[in-house]
Coordinates of C-alpha atoms in Angstrom, one line a residue:
C1 CA 113.3 110.2 90.5
T2 CA 116.4 108.3 91.4
V3 CA 117.1 107.6 95.1
V4 CA 120.4 106.3 96.5
F5 CA 119.8 104.5 99.8
S6 CA 122.6 103.3 102.2
L7 CA 122.3 99.7 103.4
V8 CA 124.8 100.6 106.1
T9 CA 122.9 103.5 107.7
S10 CA 119.4 102.6 106.3
K11 CA 119.1 106.2 105.2
V12 CA 118.7 108.0 101.9
I13 CA 122.0 109.6 100.9
A14 CA 121.0 111.2 97.6
V15 CA 118.0 112.0 95.5
K16 CA 118.0 113.3 91.9
H17 CA 114.8 114.2 90.1
D18 CA 114.7 114.5 86.3
Q19 CA 111.8 116.5 84.9
I20 CA 111.4 116.7 81.1
S21 CA 108.1 118.5 81.1
C22 CA 106.4 121.5 82.7
A23 CA 102.7 122.1 83.1
K24 CA 103.2 125.9 82.5
C25 CA 105.1 125.2 79.3
A26 CA 102.3 122.9 78.2
Q27 CA 99.7 125.5 79.0
R28 CA 101.7 128.2 77.1
L29 CA 102.0 125.8 74.1
T30 CA 98.2 125.1 74.2
H31 CA 97.5 128.8 74.2
L32 CA 99.9 129.5 71.3
V33 CA 98.2 126.8 69.2
A34 CA 94.5 127.2 70.2
V35 CA 94.2 130.9 70.9
D36 CA 97.0 132.5 68.9
K37 CA 96.6 130.0 66.0
K38 CA 100.3 129.4 65.6
R39 CA 101.5 126.3 63.8
A40 CA 103.6 123.9 66.0
E41 CA 106.5 124.1 63.6
D42 CA 106.5 127.9 63.9
I43 CA 106.8 127.9 67.7
K44 CA 110.3 128.7 69.0
E45 CA 111.8 127.9 72.4
E46 CA 111.5 131.6 73.5
D47 CA 107.7 131.5 72.7
L48 CA 107.3 129.0 75.6
K49 CA 108.7 131.4 78.2
H50 CA 106.2 131.9 81.0
D51 CA 105.8 133.5 84.5
G52 CA 106.9 131.5 87.5
Q53 CA 109.4 128.6 87.7
C54 CA 109.9 126.3 84.8
Y55 CA 110.1 122.7 86.1
I56 CA 112.1 121.3 83.2
N57 CA 115.6 120.3 84.6
S58 CA 116.6 117.6 82.2
K59 CA 116.7 116.6 78.6
H60 CA 116.7 112.9 79.4
G61 CA 113.5 110.9 79.1
P62 CA 112.3 108.4 81.7
A63 CA 113.9 105.4 79.9
V64 CA 117.4 106.7 80.3
A65 CA 117.1 109.4 83.1
E66 CA 118.2 107.0 85.8
E67 CA 121.5 106.2 84.0
Y68 CA 122.5 109.9 83.8
A69 CA 121.1 110.6 87.3
L70 CA 123.2 107.9 88.9
E71 CA 126.3 109.1 87.1
S72 CA 125.8 112.6 88.4
I73 CA 125.1 111.3 91.9
A74 CA 128.4 109.3 91.9
E75 CA 130.2 112.6 91.1
Y76 CA 128.1 114.5 93.7
L77 CA 129.0 112.0 96.5
L78 CA 132.7 112.6 95.8
I79 CA 133.1 116.1 94.5
D80 CA 131.8 119.2 96.3
P81 CA 129.6 121.1 93.7
V82 CA 130.6 124.5 95.1
T83 CA 134.4 124.1 95.2
K84 CA 134.6 121.5 92.4
K85 CA 137.2 119.7 94.6
L86 CA 137.2 116.2 96.2
R87 CA 135.1 116.2 99.4
P88 CA 137.1 115.5 102.6
D89 CA 137.3 111.9 103.8
D90 CA 134.6 112.4 106.4
E91 CA 132.1 113.7 103.7
A92 CA 133.0 111.7 100.6
I93 CA 131.0 108.5 100.0
L94 CA 132.5 105.6 98.0
V95 CA 130.2 102.8 97.1
D96 CA 131.6 99.3 97.1
W97 CA 128.4 97.3 96.9
F98 CA 125.8 98.6 94.5
V99 CA 122.4 96.9 94.6
A100 CA 119.9 98.0 91.9
D101 CA 117.4 96.7 89.4
G102 CA 118.8 94.7 86.5
D103 CA 117.1 96.7 83.7
T104 CA 119.4 99.7 83.5
K105 CA 123.0 100.6 82.8
G106 CA 122.8 103.1 85.7
A107 CA 124.7 101.0 88.2
I108 CA 127.6 100.4 85.9
R109 CA 127.7 104.1 84.9
F110 CA 127.7 105.0 88.7
I111 CA 130.6 102.5 89.4
N112 CA 132.6 103.7 86.3
K113 CA 132.1 107.4 87.2
Q114 CA 133.3 106.7 90.7
A115 CA 136.4 104.9 89.4
S116 CA 137.1 107.7 87.0
I117 CA 137.3 110.2 89.9
I118 CA 139.2 107.9 92.3
Q119 CA 141.3 105.7 90.1
E120 CA 142.5 103.6 93.1
F121 CA 138.9 102.4 93.5
D122 CA 138.8 100.9 90.0
S123 CA 137.6 97.3 90.0
I124 CA 136.6 97.4 93.7
A125 CA 132.9 98.2 93.5
I126 CA 130.6 95.5 92.5
Y127 CA 127.0 95.5 91.2
M128 CA 124.4 93.1 92.5
P129 CA 120.9 93.0 90.9
D130 CA 118.2 93.1 93.5
I131 CA 116.4 89.9 94.2
G132 CA 113.0 91.1 93.0
H133 CA 114.2 92.0 89.5
F134 CA 116.4 88.9 89.3
I135 CA 113.4 86.6 90.0
K136 CA 111.3 88.6 87.6
C137 CA 113.9 87.9 84.9
I138 CA 113.9 84.2 85.7
S139 CA 110.1 84.1 85.6
N140 CA 110.0 86.0 82.3
G141 CA 112.6 83.6 80.8
L142 CA 110.6 80.5 81.9
F143 CA 107.4 82.0 80.4
K144 CA 109.2 82.8 77.2
L145 CA 110.7 79.3 77.1
S146 CA 107.3 77.7 77.5
G147 CA 105.9 80.0 74.8
Q148 CA 108.6 79.0 72.3
H149 CA 108.6 75.3 73.0
S150 CA 105.2 73.7 73.1
E151 CA 106.6 70.4 74.4
L152 CA 107.4 72.2 77.7
R153 CA 103.8 73.4 78.3
G154 CA 101.2 71.4 80.1
V155 CA 100.5 69.8 83.5
S156 CA 103.6 69.4 85.7
L157 CA 105.7 71.2 83.1
L158 CA 106.0 75.0 82.6
E159 CA 102.5 76.1 83.4
A160 CA 101.9 79.3 85.3
S161 CA 101.6 77.8 88.8
R162 CA 104.7 75.7 88.3
I163 CA 106.7 78.7 87.2
K164 CA 105.6 80.6 90.3
S165 CA 106.6 77.6 92.4
I166 CA 110.1 77.4 90.8
C167 CA 110.6 81.2 91.3
A168 CA 109.5 80.9 95.0
D169 CA 112.0 78.0 95.5
I170 CA 114.8 80.1 93.9
T171 CA 113.9 83.1 96.0
G172 CA 114.1 81.1 99.2
I173 CA 117.5 79.6 98.3
I174 CA 118.9 83.1 97.5
K175 CA 117.5 84.6 100.7
D176 CA 119.0 81.8 102.8
Y177 CA 122.3 82.2 101.0
G178 CA 122.2 85.9 101.8
K179 CA 121.5 85.4 105.5
E180 CA 124.3 82.8 105.7
R181 CA 126.7 85.2 103.9
K182 CA 125.9 88.0 106.3
Q183 CA 126.5 85.8 109.3
I184 CA 129.9 84.8 107.8
Q185 CA 130.8 88.5 107.3
E186 CA 129.8 89.3 110.9
G187 CA 131.9 86.4 112.1
R188 CA 129.0 84.5 113.6
L189 CA 129.5 81.5 111.2
P190 CA 132.9 80.0 110.1
L191 CA 133.9 80.1 106.5
P192 CA 132.6 77.1 104.5

């Protein structure tokens, strides 16, 4: 499930849920194999039809679903799905600051899709990894470094407690920078 949340309004502005499996399809498949004694390779798509709603709405697995979901959300925020035309100015949402985890191409796909629809917006939106994932990457990198270089392991070097301390220090610095940047943007602090 992909959720787009506005930092301006503090509200959810879009949700996209990708479902690649359906319990009823799974039950039907089990029945075909266990009761009807069909071989899996002989089962066709039409054999899986069942009563009620089928919950499959995507072909994208969990590893990449977010990337495609964000691309379609970028389009949805700008183009009315009924009329297939650009939304009016008071409805369209352009994203200029995209904060997301750092382990997906979804943010870049969102920004590129948005720029492909509104060419004047090309190179304006920026992507910022969220602090939690950023710190996780630093922590993982330090653990990997200590694992690859035995001379960096040991007391007062890259042991687990020291890595946690380094990450906590970096987190504090980044949060302080963010608070100061916000105060500058709001005009409460002069530019450095």
